[in-house]
Amino acid sequence: MLVGLLAALFACAFAAAGTAAAHSGAVSSVPENGSTVEVGPARASVTFNEELQQSFPSLTVVGPDGRLWSKGKALVEGRSVSVELGELGPVGEYTIAFRVTSADGHPVSGTRTFTLSKAGTGTPGARPGDDTADGDSDGGVPVWVFIVGGVVLFGAGLAVALLGGRSGRKK
Ligand SMILES: [Cu+2]
């Protein structure tokens, strides 16, 4: 799979050198790669050297705490992809990760980083990769509690029935 990916990248690079049809490359970002900011911008964005396709854009900002600080879905407009950001949290390095479909149809992905120098008061989202665990992690009571509870209730019921039978209170 990695070999295939490398081969695809190589093909892209080759196509880029040989013909006019090259895949898009990121040329700038907000915040700029390697920059230091005191507050997060309203939207984080990455701009490319040519127009992007609208299909399946992804842009996330993950903080030094490992949490997702970008909100909602990535939006493609012309040569840029952006996502709502706003107020951030802990001081440290934030990573902008993008994945877009380049004009020639190839996926292009990468990361940019920036540093927050002043702690913000924003509220983080989930940890990336928690998507599938959303229903489980917030459930509170794990399933085994119900199973143990059921067994205890069943045992208690059985004991009552047996004792009741012995004492002759049951008809
Ligand atoms: Cu390409």
JSON list of C-alpha atoms and ligand atoms in Angstrom, two decimals:
[
{"chain": "A", "resi": 1, "resn": "MET", "atom": "CA", "xyz": [0.00, 0.00, 0.00]},
{"chain": "A", "resi": 2, "resn": "LEU", "atom": "CA", "xyz": [2.82, 2.38, 0.91]},
{"chain": "A", "resi": 3, "resn": "VAL", "atom": "CA", "xyz": [4.63, 1.36, -2.25]},
{"chain": "A", "resi": 4, "resn": "GLY", "atom": "CA", "xyz": [1.49, 2.08, -4.24]},
{"chain": "A", "resi": 5, "resn": "LEU", "atom": "CA", "xyz": [1.18, 5.47, -2.63]},
{"chain": "A", "resi": 6, "resn": "LEU", "atom": "CA", "xyz": [4.81, 6.28, -3.34]},
{"chain": "A", "resi": 7, "resn": "ALA", "atom": "CA", "xyz": [4.37, 5.11, -6.91]},
{"chain": "A", "resi": 8, "resn": "ALA", "atom": "CA", "xyz": [1.34, 7.39, -7.26]},
{"chain": "A", "resi": 9, "resn": "LEU", "atom": "CA", "xyz": [3.28, 10.32, -5.83]},
{"chain": "A", "resi": 10, "resn": "PHE", "atom": "CA", "xyz": [6.16, 9.56, -8.13]},
{"chain": "A", "resi": 11, "resn": "ALA", "atom": "CA", "xyz": [3.79, 9.42, -11.10]},
{"chain": "A", "resi": 12, "resn": "CYS", "atom": "CA", "xyz": [2.43, 12.79, -10.02]},
{"chain": "A", "resi": 13, "resn": "ALA", "atom": "CA", "xyz": [5.88, 14.29, -9.76]},
{"chain": "A", "resi": 14, "resn": "PHE", "atom": "CA", "xyz": [6.74, 12.86, -13.16]},
{"chain": "A", "resi": 15, "resn": "ALA", "atom": "CA", "xyz": [3.54, 14.22, -14.66]},
{"chain": "A", "resi": 16, "resn": "ALA", "atom": "CA", "xyz": [4.28, 17.56, -13.06]},
{"chain": "A", "resi": 17, "resn": "ALA", "atom": "CA", "xyz": [7.67, 17.70, -14.69]},
{"chain": "A", "resi": 18, "resn": "GLY", "atom": "CA", "xyz": [6.51, 16.47, -18.06]},
{"chain": "A", "resi": 19, "resn": "THR", "atom": "CA", "xyz": [3.15, 18.07, -18.69]},
{"chain": "A", "resi": 20, "resn": "ALA", "atom": "CA", "xyz": [1.01, 21.03, -17.75]},
{"chain": "A", "resi": 21, "resn": "ALA", "atom": "CA", "xyz": [-1.33, 18.78, -15.77]},
{"chain": "A", "resi": 22, "resn": "ALA", "atom": "CA", "xyz": [0.22, 18.67, -12.34]},
{"chain": "A", "resi": 23, "resn": "HIS", "atom": "CA", "xyz": [-1.38, 18.11, -9.01]},
{"chain": "A", "resi": 24, "resn": "SER", "atom": "CA", "xyz": [-1.96, 21.07, -6.77]},
{"chain": "A", "resi": 25, "resn": "GLY", "atom": "CA", "xyz": [0.54, 22.12, -4.14]},
{"chain": "A", "resi": 26, "resn": "ALA", "atom": "CA", "xyz": [-0.04, 24.11, -0.96]},
{"chain": "A", "resi": 27, "resn": "VAL", "atom": "CA", "xyz": [1.55, 27.53, -1.20]},
{"chain": "A", "resi": 28, "resn": "SER", "atom": "CA", "xyz": [0.44, 29.19, 2.04]},
{"chain": "A", "resi": 29, "resn": "SER", "atom": "CA", "xyz": [-1.66, 28.77, 5.14]},
{"chain": "A", "resi": 30, "resn": "VAL", "atom": "CA", "xyz": [-3.43, 30.74, 7.86]},
{"chain": "A", "resi": 31, "resn": "PRO", "atom": "CA", "xyz": [-1.78, 30.81, 10.33]},
{"chain": "A", "resi": 32, "resn": "GLU", "atom": "CA", "xyz": [1.44, 30.60, 8.31]},
{"chain": "A", "resi": 33, "resn": "ASN", "atom": "CA", "xyz": [3.53, 27.47, 8.70]},
{"chain": "A", "resi": 34, "resn": "GLY", "atom": "CA", "xyz": [5.99, 27.89, 11.59]},
{"chain": "A", "resi": 35, "resn": "SER", "atom": "CA", "xyz": [4.42, 31.14, 12.73]},
{"chain": "A", "resi": 36, "resn": "THR", "atom": "CA", "xyz": [3.53, 32.17, 16.27]},
{"chain": "A", "resi": 37, "resn": "VAL", "atom": "CA", "xyz": [0.15, 33.71, 17.03]},
{"chain": "A", "resi": 38, "resn": "GLU", "atom": "CA", "xyz": [-1.47, 35.10, 20.17]},
{"chain": "A", "resi": 39, "resn": "VAL", "atom": "CA", "xyz": [-5.02, 34.21, 19.13]},
{"chain": "A", "resi": 40, "resn": "GLY", "atom": "CA", "xyz": [-6.47, 31.76, 16.66]},
{"chain": "A", "resi": 41, "resn": "PRO", "atom": "CA", "xyz": [-7.91, 33.21, 13.44]},
{"chain": "A", "resi": 42, "resn": "ALA", "atom": "CA", "xyz": [-11.66, 32.92, 12.83]},
{"chain": "A", "resi": 43, "resn": "ARG", "atom": "CA", "xyz": [-10.86, 30.35, 10.15]},
{"chain": "A", "resi": 44, "resn": "ALA", "atom": "CA", "xyz": [-7.75, 28.30, 9.48]},
{"chain": "A", "resi": 45, "resn": "SER", "atom": "CA", "xyz": [-7.01, 27.81, 5.80]},
{"chain": "A", "resi": 46, "resn": "VAL", "atom": "CA", "xyz": [-4.56, 26.40, 3.32]},
{"chain": "A", "resi": 47, "resn": "THR", "atom": "CA", "xyz": [-4.18, 27.95, -0.12]},
{"chain": "A", "resi": 48, "resn": "PHE", "atom": "CA", "xyz": [-2.94, 26.08, -3.18]},
{"chain": "A", "resi": 49, "resn": "ASN", "atom": "CA", "xyz": [-1.37, 27.03, -6.48]},
{"chain": "A", "resi": 50, "resn": "GLU", "atom": "CA", "xyz": [-4.54, 26.24, -8.40]},
{"chain": "A", "resi": 51, "resn": "GLU", "atom": "CA", "xyz": [-8.26, 25.66, -7.97]},
{"chain": "A", "resi": 52, "resn": "LEU", "atom": "CA", "xyz": [-9.26, 22.60, -6.00]},
{"chain": "A", "resi": 53, "resn": "GLN", "atom": "CA", "xyz": [-12.02, 20.13, -6.63]},
{"chain": "A", "resi": 54, "resn": "GLN", "atom": "CA", "xyz": [-14.95, 20.17, -4.24]},
{"chain": "A", "resi": 55, "resn": "SER", "atom": "CA", "xyz": [-14.82, 16.48, -3.40]},
{"chain": "A", "resi": 56, "resn": "PHE", "atom": "CA", "xyz": [-14.09, 15.27, 0.13]},
{"chain": "A", "resi": 57, "resn": "PRO", "atom": "CA", "xyz": [-12.05, 18.13, 1.55]},
{"chain": "A", "resi": 58, "resn": "SER", "atom": "CA", "xyz": [-10.62, 17.68, 5.03]},
{"chain": "A", "resi": 59, "resn": "LEU", "atom": "CA", "xyz": [-8.96, 20.28, 7.20]},
{"chain": "A", "resi": 60, "resn": "THR", "atom": "CA", "xyz": [-8.39, 19.86, 10.91]},
{"chain": "A", "resi": 61, "resn": "VAL", "atom": "CA", "xyz": [-6.48, 21.73, 13.60]},
{"chain": "A", "resi": 62, "resn": "VAL", "atom": "CA", "xyz": [-5.21, 19.63, 16.49]},
{"chain": "A", "resi": 63, "resn": "GLY", "atom": "CA", "xyz": [-3.73, 21.25, 19.60]},
{"chain": "A", "resi": 64, "resn": "PRO", "atom": "CA", "xyz": [-0.77, 20.37, 21.83]},
{"chain": "A", "resi": 65, "resn": "ASP", "atom": "CA", "xyz": [-3.34, 18.63, 24.04]},
{"chain": "A", "resi": 66, "resn": "GLY", "atom": "CA", "xyz": [-4.15, 16.22, 21.22]},
{"chain": "A", "resi": 67, "resn": "ARG", "atom": "CA", "xyz": [-7.66, 17.59, 20.89]},
{"chain": "A", "resi": 68, "resn": "LEU", "atom": "CA", "xyz": [-9.49, 18.86, 17.87]},
{"chain": "A", "resi": 69, "resn": "TRP", "atom": "CA", "xyz": [-9.76, 22.65, 17.88]},
{"chain": "A", "resi": 70, "resn": "SER", "atom": "CA", "xyz": [-11.23, 23.19, 14.43]},
{"chain": "A", "resi": 71, "resn": "LYS", "atom": "CA", "xyz": [-15.00, 23.10, 14.20]},
{"chain": "A", "resi": 72, "resn": "GLY", "atom": "CA", "xyz": [-17.32, 21.77, 11.56]},
{"chain": "A", "resi": 73, "resn": "LYS", "atom": "CA", "xyz": [-16.55, 20.81, 8.00]},
{"chain": "A", "resi": 74, "resn": "ALA", "atom": "CA", "xyz": [-13.83, 21.98, 5.70]},
{"chain": "A", "resi": 75, "resn": "LEU", "atom": "CA", "xyz": [-14.95, 24.30, 2.92]},
{"chain": "A", "resi": 76, "resn": "VAL", "atom": "CA", "xyz": [-13.34, 24.55, -0.48]},
{"chain": "A", "resi": 77, "resn": "GLU", "atom": "CA", "xyz": [-13.43, 27.95, -2.19]},
{"chain": "A", "resi": 78, "resn": "GLY", "atom": "CA", "xyz": [-11.39, 28.37, -5.32]},
{"chain": "A", "resi": 79, "resn": "ARG", "atom": "CA", "xyz": [-7.75, 27.72, -4.42]},
{"chain": "A", "resi": 80, "resn": "SER", "atom": "CA", "xyz": [-8.35, 27.49, -0.66]},
{"chain": "A", "resi": 81, "resn": "VAL", "atom": "CA", "xyz": [-9.72, 25.07, 1.86]},
{"chain": "A", "resi": 82, "resn": "SER", "atom": "CA", "xyz": [-10.74, 26.46, 5.24]},
{"chain": "A", "resi": 83, "resn": "VAL", "atom": "CA", "xyz": [-12.38, 25.46, 8.49]},
{"chain": "A", "resi": 84, "resn": "GLU", "atom": "CA", "xyz": [-13.79, 27.38, 11.45]},
{"chain": "A", "resi": 85, "resn": "LEU", "atom": "CA", "xyz": [-11.22, 27.82, 14.22]},
{"chain": "A", "resi": 86, "resn": "GLY", "atom": "CA", "xyz": [-11.60, 30.81, 16.55]},
{"chain": "A", "resi": 87, "resn": "GLU", "atom": "CA", "xyz": [-10.59, 30.81, 20.21]},
{"chain": "A", "resi": 88, "resn": "LEU", "atom": "CA", "xyz": [-7.91, 28.24, 21.02]},
{"chain": "A", "resi": 89, "resn": "GLY", "atom": "CA", "xyz": [-6.75, 26.60, 24.25]},
{"chain": "A", "resi": 90, "resn": "PRO", "atom": "CA", "xyz": [-3.35, 25.70, 25.70]},
{"chain": "A", "resi": 91, "resn": "VAL", "atom": "CA", "xyz": [-0.13, 27.36, 24.63]},
{"chain": "A", "resi": 92, "resn": "GLY", "atom": "CA", "xyz": [1.98, 25.23, 22.32]},
{"chain": "A", "resi": 93, "resn": "GLU", "atom": "CA", "xyz": [2.12, 23.76, 18.84]},
{"chain": "A", "resi": 94, "resn": "TYR", "atom": "CA", "xyz": [-1.02, 23.29, 16.77]},
{"chain": "A", "resi": 95, "resn": "THR", "atom": "CA", "xyz": [-1.08, 21.16, 13.64]},
{"chain": "A", "resi": 96, "resn": "ILE", "atom": "CA", "xyz": [-3.16, 21.95, 10.58]},
{"chain": "A", "resi": 97, "resn": "ALA", "atom": "CA", "xyz": [-3.74, 18.75, 8.61]},
{"chain": "A", "resi": 98, "resn": "PHE", "atom": "CA", "xyz": [-5.29, 18.95, 5.17]},
{"chain": "A", "resi": 99, "resn": "ARG", "atom": "CA", "xyz": [-6.45, 16.56, 2.51]},
{"chain": "A", "resi": 100, "resn": "VAL", "atom": "CA", "xyz": [-7.99, 17.88, -0.68]},
{"chain": "A", "resi": 101, "resn": "THR", "atom": "CA", "xyz": [-8.63, 16.74, -4.21]},
{"chain": "A", "resi": 102, "resn": "SER", "atom": "CA", "xyz": [-6.34, 18.50, -6.59]},
{"chain": "A", "resi": 103, "resn": "ALA", "atom": "CA", "xyz": [-7.48, 19.84, -9.95]},
{"chain": "A", "resi": 104, "resn": "ASP", "atom": "CA", "xyz": [-6.08, 16.76, -11.72]},
{"chain": "A", "resi": 105, "resn": "GLY", "atom": "CA", "xyz": [-8.15, 14.49, -9.45]},
{"chain": "A", "resi": 106, "resn": "HIS", "atom": "CA", "xyz": [-5.30, 13.31, -7.23]},
{"chain": "A", "resi": 107, "resn": "PRO", "atom": "CA", "xyz": [-5.59, 13.61, -3.46]},
{"chain": "A", "resi": 108, "resn": "VAL", "atom": "CA", "xyz": [-3.10, 16.00, -1.90]},
{"chain": "A", "resi": 109, "resn": "SER", "atom": "CA", "xyz": [-2.45, 15.98, 1.82]},
{"chain": "A", "resi": 110, "resn": "GLY", "atom": "CA", "xyz": [-0.02, 17.46, 4.28]},
{"chain": "A", "resi": 111, "resn": "THR", "atom": "CA", "xyz": [0.41, 19.37, 7.49]},
{"chain": "A", "resi": 112, "resn": "ARG", "atom": "CA", "xyz": [1.35, 22.85, 8.63]},
{"chain": "A", "resi": 113, "resn": "THR", "atom": "CA", "xyz": [2.12, 23.89, 12.19]},
{"chain": "A", "resi": 114, "resn": "PHE", "atom": "CA", "xyz": [1.91, 27.08, 14.17]},
{"chain": "A", "resi": 115, "resn": "THR", "atom": "CA", "xyz": [2.48, 28.00, 17.80]},
{"chain": "A", "resi": 116, "resn": "LEU", "atom": "CA", "xyz": [0.02, 29.64, 20.14]},
{"chain": "A", "resi": 117, "resn": "SER", "atom": "CA", "xyz": [1.89, 31.93, 22.55]},
{"chain": "A", "resi": 118, "resn": "LYS", "atom": "CA", "xyz": [-1.04, 32.99, 24.74]},
{"chain": "A", "resi": 119, "resn": "ALA", "atom": "CA", "xyz": [-3.52, 30.53, 26.25]},
{"chain": "A", "resi": 120, "resn": "GLY", "atom": "CA", "xyz": [-7.07, 30.92, 24.95]},
{"chain": "A", "resi": 121, "resn": "THR", "atom": "CA", "xyz": [-10.41, 30.17, 26.54]},
{"chain": "A", "resi": 122, "resn": "GLY", "atom": "CA", "xyz": [-11.86, 28.06, 23.74]},
{"chain": "A", "resi": 123, "resn": "THR", "atom": "CA", "xyz": [-13.54, 24.71, 24.12]},
{"chain": "A", "resi": 124, "resn": "PRO", "atom": "CA", "xyz": [-11.93, 21.76, 22.36]},
{"chain": "A", "resi": 125, "resn": "GLY", "atom": "CA", "xyz": [-13.72, 19.09, 20.43]},
{"chain": "A", "resi": 126, "resn": "ALA", "atom": "CA", "xyz": [-13.10, 15.37, 20.53]},
{"chain": "A", "resi": 127, "resn": "ARG", "atom": "CA", "xyz": [-9.78, 13.69, 20.18]},
{"chain": "A", "resi": 128, "resn": "PRO", "atom": "CA", "xyz": [-9.27, 12.84, 16.52]},
{"chain": "A", "resi": 129, "resn": "GLY", "atom": "CA", "xyz": [-10.13, 9.22, 15.87]},
{"chain": "A", "resi": 130, "resn": "ASP", "atom": "CA", "xyz": [-12.84, 9.25, 18.54]},
{"chain": "A", "resi": 131, "resn": "ASP", "atom": "CA", "xyz": [-15.56, 9.48, 15.88]},
{"chain": "A", "resi": 132, "resn": "THR", "atom": "CA", "xyz": [-16.57, 5.86, 16.15]},
{"chain": "A", "resi": 133, "resn": "ALA", "atom": "CA", "xyz": [-16.42, 5.88, 19.95]},
{"chain": "A", "resi": 134, "resn": "ASP", "atom": "CA", "xyz": [-18.78, 8.84, 20.34]},
{"chain": "A", "resi": 135, "resn": "GLY", "atom": "CA", "xyz": [-21.74, 6.68, 21.29]},
{"chain": "A", "resi": 136, "resn": "ASP", "atom": "CA", "xyz": [-19.74, 4.47, 23.61]},
{"chain": "A", "resi": 137, "resn": "SER", "atom": "CA", "xyz": [-17.53, 6.92, 25.45]},
{"chain": "A", "resi": 138, "resn": "ASP", "atom": "CA", "xyz": [-20.41, 9.13, 26.59]},
{"chain": "A", "resi": 139, "resn": "GLY", "atom": "CA", "xyz": [-22.72, 6.25, 27.53]},
{"chain": "A", "resi": 140, "resn": "GLY", "atom": "CA", "xyz": [-21.62, 6.36, 31.17]},
{"chain": "A", "resi": 141, "resn": "VAL", "atom": "CA", "xyz": [-22.68, 2.91, 32.37]},
{"chain": "A", "resi": 142, "resn": "PRO", "atom": "CA", "xyz": [-20.80, 0.06, 30.72]},
{"chain": "A", "resi": 143, "resn": "VAL", "atom": "CA", "xyz": [-22.70, -3.00, 29.50]},
{"chain": "A", "resi": 144, "resn": "TRP", "atom": "CA", "xyz": [-21.25, -5.37, 32.12]},
{"chain": "A", "resi": 145, "resn": "VAL", "atom": "CA", "xyz": [-23.05, -3.44, 34.87]},
{"chain": "A", "resi": 146, "resn": "PHE", "atom": "CA", "xyz": [-26.36, -4.41, 33.29]},
{"chain": "A", "resi": 147, "resn": "ILE", "atom": "CA", "xyz": [-25.28, -8.03, 32.91]},
{"chain": "A", "resi": 148, "resn": "VAL", "atom": "CA", "xyz": [-24.07, -8.32, 36.51]},
{"chain": "A", "resi": 149, "resn": "GLY", "atom": "CA", "xyz": [-27.15, -6.46, 37.67]},
{"chain": "A", "resi": 150, "resn": "GLY", "atom": "CA", "xyz": [-29.36, -8.85, 35.74]},
{"chain": "A", "resi": 151, "resn": "VAL", "atom": "CA", "xyz": [-27.62, -11.90, 37.18]},
{"chain": "A", "resi": 152, "resn": "VAL", "atom": "CA", "xyz": [-27.91, -10.52, 40.74]},
{"chain": "A", "resi": 153, "resn": "LEU", "atom": "CA", "xyz": [-31.61, -9.75, 40.25]},
{"chain": "A", "resi": 154, "resn": "PHE", "atom": "CA", "xyz": [-32.22, -13.19, 38.76]},
{"chain": "A", "resi": 155, "resn": "GLY", "atom": "CA", "xyz": [-30.37, -14.84, 41.67]},
{"chain": "A", "resi": 156, "resn": "ALA", "atom": "CA", "xyz": [-32.32, -12.79, 44.21]},
{"chain": "A", "resi": 157, "resn": "GLY", "atom": "CA", "xyz": [-35.57, -13.69, 42.52]},
{"chain": "A", "resi": 158, "resn": "LEU", "atom": "CA", "xyz": [-34.65, -17.36, 42.53]},
{"chain": "A", "resi": 159, "resn": "ALA", "atom": "CA", "xyz": [-33.71, -17.23, 46.22]},
{"chain": "A", "resi": 160, "resn": "VAL", "atom": "CA", "xyz": [-36.98, -15.54, 47.12]},
{"chain": "A", "resi": 161, "resn": "ALA", "atom": "CA", "xyz": [-38.92, -18.09, 45.11]},
{"chain": "A", "resi": 162, "resn": "LEU", "atom": "CA", "xyz": [-37.08, -21.00, 46.73]},
{"chain": "A", "resi": 163, "resn": "LEU", "atom": "CA", "xyz": [-37.38, -19.60, 50.27]},
{"chain": "A", "resi": 164, "resn": "GLY", "atom": "CA", "xyz": [-41.00, -18.76, 49.64]},
{"chain": "A", "resi": 165, "resn": "GLY", "atom": "CA", "xyz": [-41.60, -22.30, 48.42]},
{"chain": "A", "resi": 166, "resn": "ARG", "atom": "CA", "xyz": [-39.96, -23.82, 51.48]},
{"chain": "A", "resi": 167, "resn": "SER", "atom": "CA", "xyz": [-41.74, -21.68, 53.98]},
{"chain": "A", "resi": 168, "resn": "GLY", "atom": "CA", "xyz": [-45.02, -22.64, 52.40]},
{"chain": "A", "resi": 169, "resn": "ARG", "atom": "CA", "xyz": [-46.24, -19.11, 51.84]},
{"chain": "A", "resi": 170, "resn": "LYS", "atom": "CA", "xyz": [-46.71, -19.88, 48.16]},
{"chain": "A", "resi": 171, "resn": "LYS", "atom": "CA", "xyz": [-49.70, -21.89, 47.05]},
{"chain": "B", "resi": 1, "resn": "CU", "atom": "CU", "xyz": [-1.38, 14.76, -9.41]}
]
